[in-house]
Amino acid sequence: MTGRGQVSAGDLLELVRTGRATTRGALQHVTGLSRATVGQRLDRLFRAGWLREGAGGPVDSPLGGRPSITLEFDDAHAVVLAADLDTRHARAAVLTLTGEILAEHGGTLIVEDGPEAVLGELGRWFAGLLEKAGHRAGEVCGIGLAVPGPVDSETGRVVQPPIMPGWDGYDIRGRLARSFTEHSGAPRVPVLVDNDANLMAYGEQRTGYPDCSAFVLVKVSTGIGAGVVVDGSLFRGVDGGAGDLGHIRVGAEALCRCGSYGCLAAVASGGAVARRLAEAGVRAASGSDVRELLAAGHPEAVGLAREAGRQVGDVLATVVTLLNPGVLMIAGDLAGTPFLTGVRELLYQRALPRSTAHLEIVTSRLGERAGLVGAGALVVEHLYAPERAEERLTALGV
């Protein structure tokens, strides 16, 4: 908002959604627009169904008078669909525009079956969930998808994903949009795709730590990845490769699924712990199996999880020194006390006290829903950003 003539209805919506200005008077004050101009632009938002009037706020004038009517983002005019893919399991949900989950479903969905099959099935899940939530397909404004691999955010395509064979460069957005339309009869809607750790970090930071200016989430499941949120925005790197901690070399001889030797994921991921347990005669084929063993207090699983935590903590000492986050969150299959204890041991041993003086090391608050909440938030932030909102208002004819 650099000048009065450039302040759009989308800009006013952004001010209301973020709580920076929630009355007509406050919007005039922040933007410098006249009362009439603010009224005209708000009228477009009301006609679109994007704003509503709330309760009266405090009286603005010391001389008294009627209380100011507050303005609120109306989250009832549309819903968002979101899905979070892991290697052998997926979750999908219908969410409100403010992140409340209205209906969800989890089940087996094997990423190695390829994008055609997996995205086709997700479209079917979405159609069923809408019926369960009591919403029509035409109310969906967009779809968000979290995937376990690096994503080029400009194209929505995964780039050389080590644990997603057959997905490299595939048009995920187009296939998922078609699948949803085929199963629901709805018109095509926008689809946004991002890395699962990124979206988990985004969901957790927005809901639990909105004031944390540097937030890091590390997901330790089949692989190991990190999501970084700086000043409220995801940090993705130049082409979506930021946060790929699992392929930092740690000097071990283990062969990683990426084809290299000595990657952190080859020795400290949920999959790596499962392999070591299987070699010791314990039934474990995946990170989710390890999670169940840890929940049961299995001694070998506990010991290996703590050792994995130490290996990850050694790497995270560098991450903390570089980024100086306020919150370091551990999530995924291994996110429990044994692993967290190992992380703390090495992290505090290796990092300088200056880097950890104001650091909180915590586990996930949203659990398995973090990726869904983050994917939903990504869609809303995209569709209701000022420039995009203005385009959509024009398309609606308001």
XYZ file of C-alpha atoms in Angstrom, residues 23-188:
166
model
C -13.276 -1.071 11.902
C -14.067 1.372 9.119
C -12.385 4.149 11.073
C -9.240 2.107 11.596
C -9.106 1.281 7.878
C -9.352 4.986 7.038
C -6.585 5.772 9.496
C -4.201 3.050 8.281
C -4.766 3.575 4.539
C -5.437 7.301 4.334
C -8.513 6.611 2.196
C -11.672 8.671 2.539
C -14.697 7.275 4.309
C -16.568 6.992 1.008
C -13.735 5.132 -0.723
C -13.358 2.697 2.181
C -17.105 2.118 2.062
C -17.084 1.422 -1.676
C -14.277 -1.112 -1.408
C -15.762 -2.811 1.638
C -19.035 -3.109 -0.251
C -17.298 -5.309 -2.851
C -16.062 -7.601 -0.063
C -19.523 -7.800 1.509
C -21.131 -8.621 -1.845
C -18.576 -11.404 -2.378
C -19.481 -12.804 1.050
C -15.913 -12.444 2.295
C -16.610 -9.992 5.131
C -19.263 -9.722 7.819
C -20.043 -7.292 10.588
C -19.263 -8.438 14.105
C -20.072 -7.033 17.501
C -19.584 -3.377 18.334
C -16.105 -2.466 19.455
C -15.008 0.126 21.997
C -16.118 3.722 21.488
C -13.419 5.538 19.505
C -14.113 9.032 20.804
C -13.534 10.211 24.405
C -16.797 12.147 24.024
C -18.723 8.922 23.816
C -21.156 7.941 21.085
C -22.050 4.711 19.375
C -19.473 1.889 19.450
C -17.664 1.121 16.195
C -18.897 -1.944 14.336
C -16.089 -4.461 13.934
C -15.382 -6.190 10.645
C -14.572 -9.893 10.409
C -13.366 -12.260 7.719
C -16.349 -14.512 6.970
C -14.946 -18.048 6.931
C -18.323 -19.610 6.106
C -18.434 -18.639 2.414
C -16.092 -21.428 1.251
C -14.097 -24.452 2.413
C -10.627 -25.809 1.662
C -9.532 -29.379 0.951
C -6.156 -30.585 2.198
C -4.160 -33.808 2.098
C -0.886 -34.935 3.628
C 0.954 -37.800 1.909
C 3.496 -40.007 3.647
C 5.189 -42.970 2.016
C 2.552 -45.552 2.983
C -0.229 -43.525 4.560
C -2.217 -40.365 3.869
C -4.659 -38.056 5.593
C -7.215 -35.805 3.950
C -9.623 -33.225 5.354
C -12.180 -30.518 4.735
C -11.268 -27.312 6.572
C -12.828 -23.924 7.152
C -10.963 -20.879 5.889
C -9.704 -20.294 9.427
C -8.264 -23.798 9.800
C -10.961 -25.737 11.664
C -11.149 -29.358 10.490
C -14.734 -30.268 9.594
C -14.159 -33.841 8.413
C -11.067 -36.002 7.922
C -10.005 -39.424 6.747
C -6.794 -41.401 7.043
C -5.819 -44.609 5.341
C -3.255 -46.611 3.424
C -2.015 -44.891 0.294
C 1.334 -46.057 -1.017
C 3.326 -43.304 -2.693
C 5.355 -45.851 -4.695
C 2.156 -46.767 -6.567
C 2.745 -43.549 -8.501
C 0.984 -40.218 -8.931
C -1.807 -41.393 -11.248
C -3.147 -43.912 -8.743
C -2.484 -41.918 -5.580
C -3.931 -38.614 -6.799
C -6.885 -40.422 -8.349
C -7.686 -41.968 -4.975
C -7.317 -38.623 -3.182
C -9.956 -37.134 -5.472
C -12.329 -39.895 -4.386
C -11.507 -39.269 -0.719
C -12.224 -35.558 -1.108
C -15.643 -36.152 -2.651
C -16.616 -38.452 0.222
C -15.335 -36.037 2.854
C -17.375 -33.156 1.454
C -20.515 -35.243 1.756
C -19.545 -36.161 5.318
C -18.959 -32.510 6.196
C -22.261 -31.429 4.657
C -20.730 -29.136 2.055
C -21.249 -28.951 -1.693
C -18.348 -29.402 -4.103
C -18.995 -25.911 -5.469
C -18.064 -24.429 -2.087
C -14.435 -25.589 -2.387
C -12.118 -22.685 -3.196
C -8.851 -24.635 -3.389
C -6.843 -27.741 -2.515
C -3.561 -27.967 -0.605
C -1.283 -31.018 -0.760
C 1.750 -31.910 1.380
C 4.213 -34.403 -0.146
C 7.360 -36.084 1.275
C 9.822 -34.579 -1.177
C 11.330 -31.284 -2.379
C 8.863 -29.132 -4.330
C 9.421 -26.282 -6.761
C 6.749 -23.912 -5.449
C 6.460 -22.114 -8.795
C 5.397 -25.259 -10.670
C 4.092 -27.460 -7.838
C 6.234 -30.348 -9.137
C 8.517 -32.476 -6.989
C 12.198 -32.335 -7.906
C 14.230 -35.564 -7.766
C 12.417 -36.918 -4.673
C 14.428 -39.781 -3.099
C 11.404 -41.547 -1.595
C 8.793 -40.809 -4.311
C 9.743 -42.941 -7.341
C 7.842 -41.978 -10.475
C 6.863 -38.514 -9.221
C 9.806 -36.434 -10.458
C 8.493 -33.526 -12.566
C 4.935 -34.896 -12.634
C 2.045 -32.404 -12.996
C 0.566 -32.960 -9.532
C -1.597 -29.854 -9.633
C -3.287 -30.770 -12.884
C -3.895 -34.422 -12.002
C -5.344 -33.700 -8.555
C -7.593 -30.948 -9.916
C -8.915 -33.321 -12.596
C -9.400 -36.118 -10.098
C -11.448 -33.939 -7.774
C -13.610 -32.760 -10.666
C -14.125 -36.337 -11.912
C -15.274 -37.578 -8.507
C -17.303 -34.549 -7.398
C -18.525 -32.832 -10.556
C -17.113 -29.538 -9.269
C -15.424 -26.995 -11.543
C -11.603 -26.970 -11.517
